[in-house]
Short mmCIF file of C-alpha atoms in Angstrom, two decimals:
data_model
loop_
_atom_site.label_atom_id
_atom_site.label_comp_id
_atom_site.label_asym_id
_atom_site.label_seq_id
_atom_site.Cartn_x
_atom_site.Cartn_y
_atom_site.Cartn_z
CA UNK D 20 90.05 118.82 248.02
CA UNK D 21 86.47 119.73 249.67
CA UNK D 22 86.90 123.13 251.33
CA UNK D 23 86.37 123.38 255.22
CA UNK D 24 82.86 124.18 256.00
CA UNK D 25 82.04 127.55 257.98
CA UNK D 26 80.27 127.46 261.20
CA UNK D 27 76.46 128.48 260.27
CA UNK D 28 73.96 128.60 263.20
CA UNK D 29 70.64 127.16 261.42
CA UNK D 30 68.05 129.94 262.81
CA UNK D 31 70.13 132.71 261.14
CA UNK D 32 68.73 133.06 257.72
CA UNK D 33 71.38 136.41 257.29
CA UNK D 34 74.54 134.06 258.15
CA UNK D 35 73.31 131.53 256.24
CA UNK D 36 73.07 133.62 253.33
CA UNK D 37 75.96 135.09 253.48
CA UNK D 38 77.85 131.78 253.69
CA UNK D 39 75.95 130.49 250.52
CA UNK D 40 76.52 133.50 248.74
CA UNK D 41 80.77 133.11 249.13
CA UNK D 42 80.44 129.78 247.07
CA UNK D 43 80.30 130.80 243.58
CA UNK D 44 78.37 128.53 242.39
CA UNK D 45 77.83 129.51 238.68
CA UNK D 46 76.21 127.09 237.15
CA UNK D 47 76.72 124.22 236.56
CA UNK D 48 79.51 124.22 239.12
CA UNK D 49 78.54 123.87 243.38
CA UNK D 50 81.76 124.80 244.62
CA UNK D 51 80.29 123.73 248.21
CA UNK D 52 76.74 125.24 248.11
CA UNK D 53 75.53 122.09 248.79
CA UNK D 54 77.96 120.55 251.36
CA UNK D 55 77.11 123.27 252.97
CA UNK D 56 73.41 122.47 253.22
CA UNK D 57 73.85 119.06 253.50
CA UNK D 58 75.71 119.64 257.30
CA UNK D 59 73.46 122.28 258.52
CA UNK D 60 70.33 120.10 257.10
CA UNK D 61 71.96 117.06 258.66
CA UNK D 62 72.71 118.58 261.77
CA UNK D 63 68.77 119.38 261.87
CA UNK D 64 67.58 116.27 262.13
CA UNK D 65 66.83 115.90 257.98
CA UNK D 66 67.86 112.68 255.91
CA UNK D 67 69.91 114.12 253.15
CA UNK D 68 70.20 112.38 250.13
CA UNK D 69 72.39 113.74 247.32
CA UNK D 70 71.17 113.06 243.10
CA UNK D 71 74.17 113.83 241.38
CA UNK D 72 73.01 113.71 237.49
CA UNK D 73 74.38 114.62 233.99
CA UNK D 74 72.75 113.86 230.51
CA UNK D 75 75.59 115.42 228.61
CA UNK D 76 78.08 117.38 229.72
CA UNK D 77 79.29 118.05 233.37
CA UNK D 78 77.22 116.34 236.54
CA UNK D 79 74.96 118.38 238.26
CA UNK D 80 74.74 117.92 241.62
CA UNK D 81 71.42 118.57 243.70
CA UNK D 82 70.16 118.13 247.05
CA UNK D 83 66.74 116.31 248.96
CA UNK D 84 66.47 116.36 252.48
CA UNK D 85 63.58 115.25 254.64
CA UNK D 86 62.84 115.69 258.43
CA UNK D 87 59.79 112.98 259.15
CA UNK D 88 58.25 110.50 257.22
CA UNK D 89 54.50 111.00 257.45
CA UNK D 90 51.68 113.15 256.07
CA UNK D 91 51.41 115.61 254.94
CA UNK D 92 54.11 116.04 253.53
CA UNK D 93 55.62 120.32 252.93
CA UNK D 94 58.31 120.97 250.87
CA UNK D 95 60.22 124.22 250.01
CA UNK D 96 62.44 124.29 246.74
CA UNK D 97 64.90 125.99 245.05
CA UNK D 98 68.25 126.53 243.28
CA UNK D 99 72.19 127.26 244.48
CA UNK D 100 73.21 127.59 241.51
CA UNK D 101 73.20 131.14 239.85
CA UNK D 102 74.39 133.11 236.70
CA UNK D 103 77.34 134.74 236.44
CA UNK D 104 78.44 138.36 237.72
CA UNK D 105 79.29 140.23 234.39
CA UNK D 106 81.15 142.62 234.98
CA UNK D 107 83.07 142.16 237.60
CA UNK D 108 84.59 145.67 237.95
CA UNK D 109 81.29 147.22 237.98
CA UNK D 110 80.31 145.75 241.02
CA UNK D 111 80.68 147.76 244.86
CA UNK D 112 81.42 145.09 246.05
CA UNK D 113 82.98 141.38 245.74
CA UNK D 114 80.12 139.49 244.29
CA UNK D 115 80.53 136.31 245.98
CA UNK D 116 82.33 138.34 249.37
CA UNK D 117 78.78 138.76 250.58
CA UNK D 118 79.56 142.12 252.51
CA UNK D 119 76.82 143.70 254.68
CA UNK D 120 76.93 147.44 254.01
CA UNK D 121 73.75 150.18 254.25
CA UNK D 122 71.65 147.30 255.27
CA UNK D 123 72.08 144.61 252.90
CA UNK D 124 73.67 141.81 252.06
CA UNK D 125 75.80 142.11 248.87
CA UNK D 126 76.55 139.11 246.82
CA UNK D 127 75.60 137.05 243.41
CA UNK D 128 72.41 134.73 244.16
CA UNK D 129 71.39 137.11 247.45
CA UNK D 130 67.72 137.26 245.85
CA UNK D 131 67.95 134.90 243.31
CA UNK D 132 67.92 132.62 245.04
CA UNK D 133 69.99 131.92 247.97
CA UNK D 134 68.27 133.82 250.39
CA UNK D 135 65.30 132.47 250.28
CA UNK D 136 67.29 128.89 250.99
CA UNK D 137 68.61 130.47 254.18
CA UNK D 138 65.37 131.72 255.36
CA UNK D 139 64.26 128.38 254.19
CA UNK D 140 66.48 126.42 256.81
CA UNK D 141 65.73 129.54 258.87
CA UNK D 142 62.07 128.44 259.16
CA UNK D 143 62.60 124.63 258.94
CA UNK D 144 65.01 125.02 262.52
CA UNK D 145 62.65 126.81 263.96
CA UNK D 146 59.17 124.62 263.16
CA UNK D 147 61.40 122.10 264.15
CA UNK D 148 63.17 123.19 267.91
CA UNK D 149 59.32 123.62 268.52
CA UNK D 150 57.94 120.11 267.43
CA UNK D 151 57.44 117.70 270.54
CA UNK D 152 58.09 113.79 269.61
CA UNK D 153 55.38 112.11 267.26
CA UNK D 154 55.28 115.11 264.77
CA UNK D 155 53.00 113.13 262.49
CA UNK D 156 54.08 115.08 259.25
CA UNK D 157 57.21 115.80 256.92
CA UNK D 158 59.21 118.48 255.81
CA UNK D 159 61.74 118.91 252.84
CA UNK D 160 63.73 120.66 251.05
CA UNK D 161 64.09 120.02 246.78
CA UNK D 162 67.35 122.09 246.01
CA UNK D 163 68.87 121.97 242.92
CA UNK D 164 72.57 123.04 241.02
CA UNK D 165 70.67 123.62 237.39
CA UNK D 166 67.55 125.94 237.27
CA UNK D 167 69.71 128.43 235.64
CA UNK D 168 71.30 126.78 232.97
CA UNK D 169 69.52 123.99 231.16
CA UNK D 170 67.45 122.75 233.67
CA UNK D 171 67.65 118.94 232.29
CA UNK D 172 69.74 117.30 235.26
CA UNK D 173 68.23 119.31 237.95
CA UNK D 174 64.76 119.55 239.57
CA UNK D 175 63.13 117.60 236.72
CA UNK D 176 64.81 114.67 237.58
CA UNK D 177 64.85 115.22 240.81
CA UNK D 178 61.05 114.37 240.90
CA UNK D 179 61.57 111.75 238.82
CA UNK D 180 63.39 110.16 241.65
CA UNK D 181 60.72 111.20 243.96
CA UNK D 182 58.36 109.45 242.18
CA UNK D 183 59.99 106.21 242.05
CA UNK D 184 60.61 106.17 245.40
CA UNK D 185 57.03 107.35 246.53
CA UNK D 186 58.71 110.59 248.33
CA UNK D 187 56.43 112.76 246.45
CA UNK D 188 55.24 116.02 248.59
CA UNK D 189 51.69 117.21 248.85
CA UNK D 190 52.26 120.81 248.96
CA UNK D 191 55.38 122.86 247.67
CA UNK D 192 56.48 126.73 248.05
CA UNK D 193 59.70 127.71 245.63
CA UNK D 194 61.30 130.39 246.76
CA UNK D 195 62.46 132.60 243.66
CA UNK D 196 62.04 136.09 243.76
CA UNK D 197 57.69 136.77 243.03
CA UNK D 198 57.76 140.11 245.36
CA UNK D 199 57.87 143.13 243.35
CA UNK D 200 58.96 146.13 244.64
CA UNK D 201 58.39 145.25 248.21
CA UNK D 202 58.65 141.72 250.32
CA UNK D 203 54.95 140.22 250.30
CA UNK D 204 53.67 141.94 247.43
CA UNK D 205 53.15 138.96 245.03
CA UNK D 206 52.55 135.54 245.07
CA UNK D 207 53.09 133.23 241.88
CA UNK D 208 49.84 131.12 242.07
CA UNK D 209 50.93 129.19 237.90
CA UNK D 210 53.35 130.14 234.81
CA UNK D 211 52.56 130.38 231.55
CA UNK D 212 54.37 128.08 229.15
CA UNK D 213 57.63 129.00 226.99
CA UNK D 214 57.59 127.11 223.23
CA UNK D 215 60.65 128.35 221.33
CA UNK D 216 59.83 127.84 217.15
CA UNK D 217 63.29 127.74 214.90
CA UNK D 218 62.04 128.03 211.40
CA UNK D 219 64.19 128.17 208.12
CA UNK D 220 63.19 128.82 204.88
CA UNK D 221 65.09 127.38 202.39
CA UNK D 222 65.77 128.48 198.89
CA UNK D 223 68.05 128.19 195.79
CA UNK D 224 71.38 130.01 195.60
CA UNK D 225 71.92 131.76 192.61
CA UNK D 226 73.55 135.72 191.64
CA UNK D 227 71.46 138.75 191.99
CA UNK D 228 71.68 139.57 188.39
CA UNK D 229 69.87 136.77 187.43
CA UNK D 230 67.26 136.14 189.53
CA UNK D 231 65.03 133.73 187.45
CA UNK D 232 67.65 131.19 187.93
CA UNK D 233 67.24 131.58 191.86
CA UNK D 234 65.05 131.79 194.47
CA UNK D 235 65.11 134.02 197.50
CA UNK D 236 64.07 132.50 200.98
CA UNK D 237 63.99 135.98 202.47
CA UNK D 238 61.28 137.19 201.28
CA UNK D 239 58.99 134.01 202.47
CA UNK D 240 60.68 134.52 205.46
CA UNK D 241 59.27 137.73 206.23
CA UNK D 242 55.90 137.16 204.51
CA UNK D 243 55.78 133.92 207.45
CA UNK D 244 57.09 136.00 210.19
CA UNK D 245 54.47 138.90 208.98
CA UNK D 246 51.62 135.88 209.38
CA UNK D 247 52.81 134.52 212.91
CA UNK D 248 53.20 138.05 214.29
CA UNK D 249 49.64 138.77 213.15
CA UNK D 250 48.51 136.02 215.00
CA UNK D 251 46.23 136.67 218.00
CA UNK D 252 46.57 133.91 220.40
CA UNK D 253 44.00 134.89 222.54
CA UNK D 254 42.40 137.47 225.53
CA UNK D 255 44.19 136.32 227.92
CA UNK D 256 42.36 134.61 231.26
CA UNK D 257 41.14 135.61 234.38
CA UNK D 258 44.52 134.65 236.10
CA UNK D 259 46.36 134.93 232.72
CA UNK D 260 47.68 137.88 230.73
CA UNK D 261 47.19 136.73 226.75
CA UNK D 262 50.10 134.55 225.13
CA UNK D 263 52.32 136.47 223.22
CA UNK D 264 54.43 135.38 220.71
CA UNK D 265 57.80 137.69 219.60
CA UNK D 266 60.50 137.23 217.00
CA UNK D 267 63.78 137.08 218.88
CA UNK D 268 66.47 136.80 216.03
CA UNK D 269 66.65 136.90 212.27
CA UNK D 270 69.42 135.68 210.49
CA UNK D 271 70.59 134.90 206.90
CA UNK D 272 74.56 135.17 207.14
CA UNK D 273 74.81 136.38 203.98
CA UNK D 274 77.93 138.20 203.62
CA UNK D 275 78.03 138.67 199.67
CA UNK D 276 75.82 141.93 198.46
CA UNK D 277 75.64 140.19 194.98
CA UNK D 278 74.60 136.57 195.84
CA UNK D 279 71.32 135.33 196.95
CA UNK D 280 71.27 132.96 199.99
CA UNK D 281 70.16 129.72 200.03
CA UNK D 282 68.67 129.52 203.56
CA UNK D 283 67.16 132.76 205.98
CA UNK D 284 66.69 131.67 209.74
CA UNK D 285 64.59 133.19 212.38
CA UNK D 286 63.68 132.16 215.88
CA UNK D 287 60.56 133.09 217.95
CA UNK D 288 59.45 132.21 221.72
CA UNK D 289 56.23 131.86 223.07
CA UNK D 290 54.69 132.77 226.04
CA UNK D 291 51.11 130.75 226.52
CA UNK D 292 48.54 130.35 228.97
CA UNK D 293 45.96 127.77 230.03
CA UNK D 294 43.95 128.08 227.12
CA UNK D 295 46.73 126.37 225.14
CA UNK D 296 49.27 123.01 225.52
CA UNK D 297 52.81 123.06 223.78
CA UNK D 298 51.24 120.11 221.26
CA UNK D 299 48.12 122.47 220.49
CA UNK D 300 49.48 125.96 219.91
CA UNK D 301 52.49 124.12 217.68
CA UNK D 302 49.81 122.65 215.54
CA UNK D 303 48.03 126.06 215.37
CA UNK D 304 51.46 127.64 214.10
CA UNK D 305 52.28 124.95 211.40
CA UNK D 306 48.50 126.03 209.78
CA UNK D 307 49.81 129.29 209.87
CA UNK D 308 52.73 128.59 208.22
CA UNK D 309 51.07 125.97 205.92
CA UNK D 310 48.69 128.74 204.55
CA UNK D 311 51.42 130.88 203.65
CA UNK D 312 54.07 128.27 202.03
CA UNK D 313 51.16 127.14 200.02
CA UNK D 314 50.32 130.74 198.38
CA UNK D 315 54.19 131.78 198.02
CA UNK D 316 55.53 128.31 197.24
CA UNK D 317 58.12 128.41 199.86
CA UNK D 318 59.82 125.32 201.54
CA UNK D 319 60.22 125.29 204.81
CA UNK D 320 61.29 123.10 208.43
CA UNK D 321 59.73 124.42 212.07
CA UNK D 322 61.68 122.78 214.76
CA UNK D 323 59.43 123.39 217.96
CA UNK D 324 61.15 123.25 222.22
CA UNK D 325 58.57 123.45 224.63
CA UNK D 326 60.30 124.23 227.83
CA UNK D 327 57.62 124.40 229.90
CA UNK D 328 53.36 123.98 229.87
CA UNK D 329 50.69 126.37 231.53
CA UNK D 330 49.96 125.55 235.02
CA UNK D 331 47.17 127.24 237.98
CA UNK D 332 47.70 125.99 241.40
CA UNK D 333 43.72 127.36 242.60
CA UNK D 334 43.51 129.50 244.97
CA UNK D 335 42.01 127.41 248.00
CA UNK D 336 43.34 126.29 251.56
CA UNK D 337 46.91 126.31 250.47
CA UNK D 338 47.20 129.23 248.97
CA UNK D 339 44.96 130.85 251.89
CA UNK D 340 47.88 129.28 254.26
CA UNK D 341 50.77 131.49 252.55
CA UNK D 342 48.56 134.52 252.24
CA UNK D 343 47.98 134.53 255.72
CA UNK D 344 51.84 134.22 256.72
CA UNK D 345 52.60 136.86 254.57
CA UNK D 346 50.28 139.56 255.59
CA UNK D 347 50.89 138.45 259.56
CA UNK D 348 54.05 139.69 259.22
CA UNK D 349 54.16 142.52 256.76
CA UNK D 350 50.53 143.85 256.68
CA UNK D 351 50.24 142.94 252.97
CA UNK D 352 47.38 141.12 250.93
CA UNK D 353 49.78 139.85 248.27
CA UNK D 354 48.85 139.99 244.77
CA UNK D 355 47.89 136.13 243.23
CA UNK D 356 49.75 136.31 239.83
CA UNK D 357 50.91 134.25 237.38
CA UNK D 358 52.93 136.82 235.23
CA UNK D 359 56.80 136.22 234.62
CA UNK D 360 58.86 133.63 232.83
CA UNK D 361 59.65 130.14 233.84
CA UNK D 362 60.88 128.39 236.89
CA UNK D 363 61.43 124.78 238.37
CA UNK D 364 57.37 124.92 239.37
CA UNK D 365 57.14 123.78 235.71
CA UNK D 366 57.96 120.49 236.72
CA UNK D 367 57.23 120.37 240.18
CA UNK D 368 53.58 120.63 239.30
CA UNK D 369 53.50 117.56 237.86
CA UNK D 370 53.73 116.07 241.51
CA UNK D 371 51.99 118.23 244.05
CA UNK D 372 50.22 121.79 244.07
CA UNK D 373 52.71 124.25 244.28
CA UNK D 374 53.12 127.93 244.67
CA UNK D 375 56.23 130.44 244.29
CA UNK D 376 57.06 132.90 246.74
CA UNK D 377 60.25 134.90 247.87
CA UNK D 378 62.72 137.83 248.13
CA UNK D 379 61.75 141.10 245.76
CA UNK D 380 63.69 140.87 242.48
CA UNK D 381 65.07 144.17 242.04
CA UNK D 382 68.50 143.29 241.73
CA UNK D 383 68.33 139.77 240.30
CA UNK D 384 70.79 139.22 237.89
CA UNK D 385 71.93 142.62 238.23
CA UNK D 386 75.26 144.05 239.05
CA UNK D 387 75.45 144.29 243.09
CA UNK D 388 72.34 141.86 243.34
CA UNK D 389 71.53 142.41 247.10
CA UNK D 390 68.89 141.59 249.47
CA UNK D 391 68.22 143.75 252.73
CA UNK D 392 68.83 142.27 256.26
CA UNK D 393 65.32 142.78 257.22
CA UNK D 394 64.03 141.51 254.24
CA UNK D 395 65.72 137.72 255.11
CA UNK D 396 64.53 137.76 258.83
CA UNK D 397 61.34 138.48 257.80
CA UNK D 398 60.93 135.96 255.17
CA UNK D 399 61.84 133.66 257.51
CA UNK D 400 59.35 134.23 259.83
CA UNK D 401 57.05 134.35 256.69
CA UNK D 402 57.92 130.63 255.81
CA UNK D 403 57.80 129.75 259.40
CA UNK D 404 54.29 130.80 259.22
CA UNK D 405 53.51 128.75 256.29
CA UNK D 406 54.73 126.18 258.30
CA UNK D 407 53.26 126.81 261.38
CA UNK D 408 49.45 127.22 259.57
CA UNK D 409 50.10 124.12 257.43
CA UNK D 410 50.57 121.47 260.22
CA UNK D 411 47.93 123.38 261.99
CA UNK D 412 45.25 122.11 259.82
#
């Protein structure tokens, strides 16, 4: 049975928070996140459509909403769905209560990234109340149930949808957490990529006392790790940082002190720039790994998961758009970065220039994640801005 829905007033990004942060919405479950949106959005003025999806497992459910139907086209994006609290006892404060207390709003997915969705709406109401008939443009909102779990049934085929129904935005701010230490201070202009290598190195069982009559992955394992952690992928860019590539696990599972394995395991992750695609920096690896299996005679499988490419949204008119709402209302010339890991821009991308900018991420993920009051009304006024300096073109 669907849960009443609390009375939210649209232009309140702090009330709107709050009532997004008391459904615990751990993904992949909604537990009325979205419902939620869906009246307030509805109630606005936006078509709503909901894209329910699941490849395997349970069905995610996601929301797209557009007030409009001309050019251009804005759209703000982002995620209700959030990770889990941890320890629960640790917290001050009932993660998914969403108390106020010493300025802030208390509560799982309060920067990460719920409050920018209020202050989302926030702005949207606003731009909105303002607009006299014949508003020539569009504005929507892309929010999804899965950015923090798998990310396969959520924005990704959202705009797959978007595509085929030629809904595809020209312009797109998602609002995770870029600020630093301080709301305005950074602006995600691109990502580097993520590839994720599992390689194993197999071998021949045998005892330790007689070694001829075996052969011991482990140590080709280490002489390939040795080889790919040697590797310089490059210098780095002018609005990257250089690709790195660490070892994350090793593992043989050996549990015998006399017995040599048959098979060692280890996993490594990526993180590229724009100098590189998944499909070129996995062929790079293999000829890596090809030089040493050739000299040590060691057999060996690399299965490659690229989760996401390099992208650079230029800086240019958009980009000058958000700068100029953010340092209009807090007196900052944000940062243009591209440092971080991955978000749902990955894909978005694909479809329309897009930016990321939000909430600072002190507390994301953290026990008592919070975001402060002022830090939601002005955010709101920030995307109102956007808004405001987009249409004005």
């Amino acid at each position: 049975m669907r849960r009443p829905l609390p009375s939210v007033d649209p232009r309140d990004p702090v009330g709107l928070a709050a009532a997004l942060i008391r459904c615990p919405s751990v993904t992949p479950e909604d537990r009325g996140s979205l419902d939620l949106l869906h009246t307030v959005l509805e109630g606005l003025g936006f078509a709503v459509t909901r894209l329910p999806f699941s490849s395997a497992g349970p069905v995610v459910d996601n929301l797209y909403a557009r007030w409009g139907r001309g050019a251009p086209h804005f759209c703000f994006a982002g995620h209700t769905d959030v990770v889990p609290v941890g320890d629960r006892a640790a917290w001050t404060a009932d993660p998914f209560g969403a108390a106020i207390a010493n300025g802030h709003v208390y509560g799982r997915g309060a920067t990460d990234m719920k409050g920018a969705i209020a202050a989302f709406v926030a702005a949207a109401a606003g731009f909105i109340a303002a607009q006299g008939t014949g508003f020539p443009g569009s504005v929507s909102l892309l929010i999804t149930g899965d950015e923090e779990g798998p990310a396969l049934d959520g924005t990704v085929k959202v705009i797959d949808w978007l595509a085929r129904k030629d809904e595809c935005p020209d312009h797109c701010v998602v609002g995770e957490p870029t600020s630093r230490s301080r709301l305005g201070d950074m602006i995600k202009i691109g990502r580097r990529g993520s590839l994720t290598g599992r390689l194993t190195v197999r071998g021949t069982q045998g005892h330790v006392a007689y070694p001829h009559l075996a052969d011991n992955p482990i140590p080709n394992l280490i002489a390939m790790l040795a080889r790919l952690n040697e590797e310089v992928l490059d210098d780095g860019t002018e609005a990257f940082e250089p690709s790195n590539l660490e070892i994350t696990t090793v593992d043989v599972g050996n549990t015998a002190a006399n017995v040599i394995p048959a098979e060692a395991r280890a996993t490594f992750n990526v993180r590229f720039n724009d100098m590189h695609t998944g499909r070129t920096l996995e062929s790079r690896l293999r000829l890596a790994l090809d030089s040493v299996a050739a000299r040590v005679a060691a057999s060996y499988t690399l299965d490659v998961a690229v989760s996401g490419e390099a992208f650079l949204t230029e800086p240019g008119q958009f980009v000058d758009i958000a700068v100029a709402a953010i340092t209009r209302v807090t007196g900052i010339g944000p940062e243009l970065s591209t440092s971080g890991g991955t978000s749902d821009a990955r894909f978005i991308k694909d479809i329309c220039p897009v930016i990321e900018f939000g909430l600072p991420g002190l507390t994301m993920h953290k026990v008592d994640e919070r975001v402060a009051v002022s830090d939601l009304t002005r955010l709101a006024e920030i995307y109102r801005a956007m808004l405001d300096g987009y249409f004005a073109l």
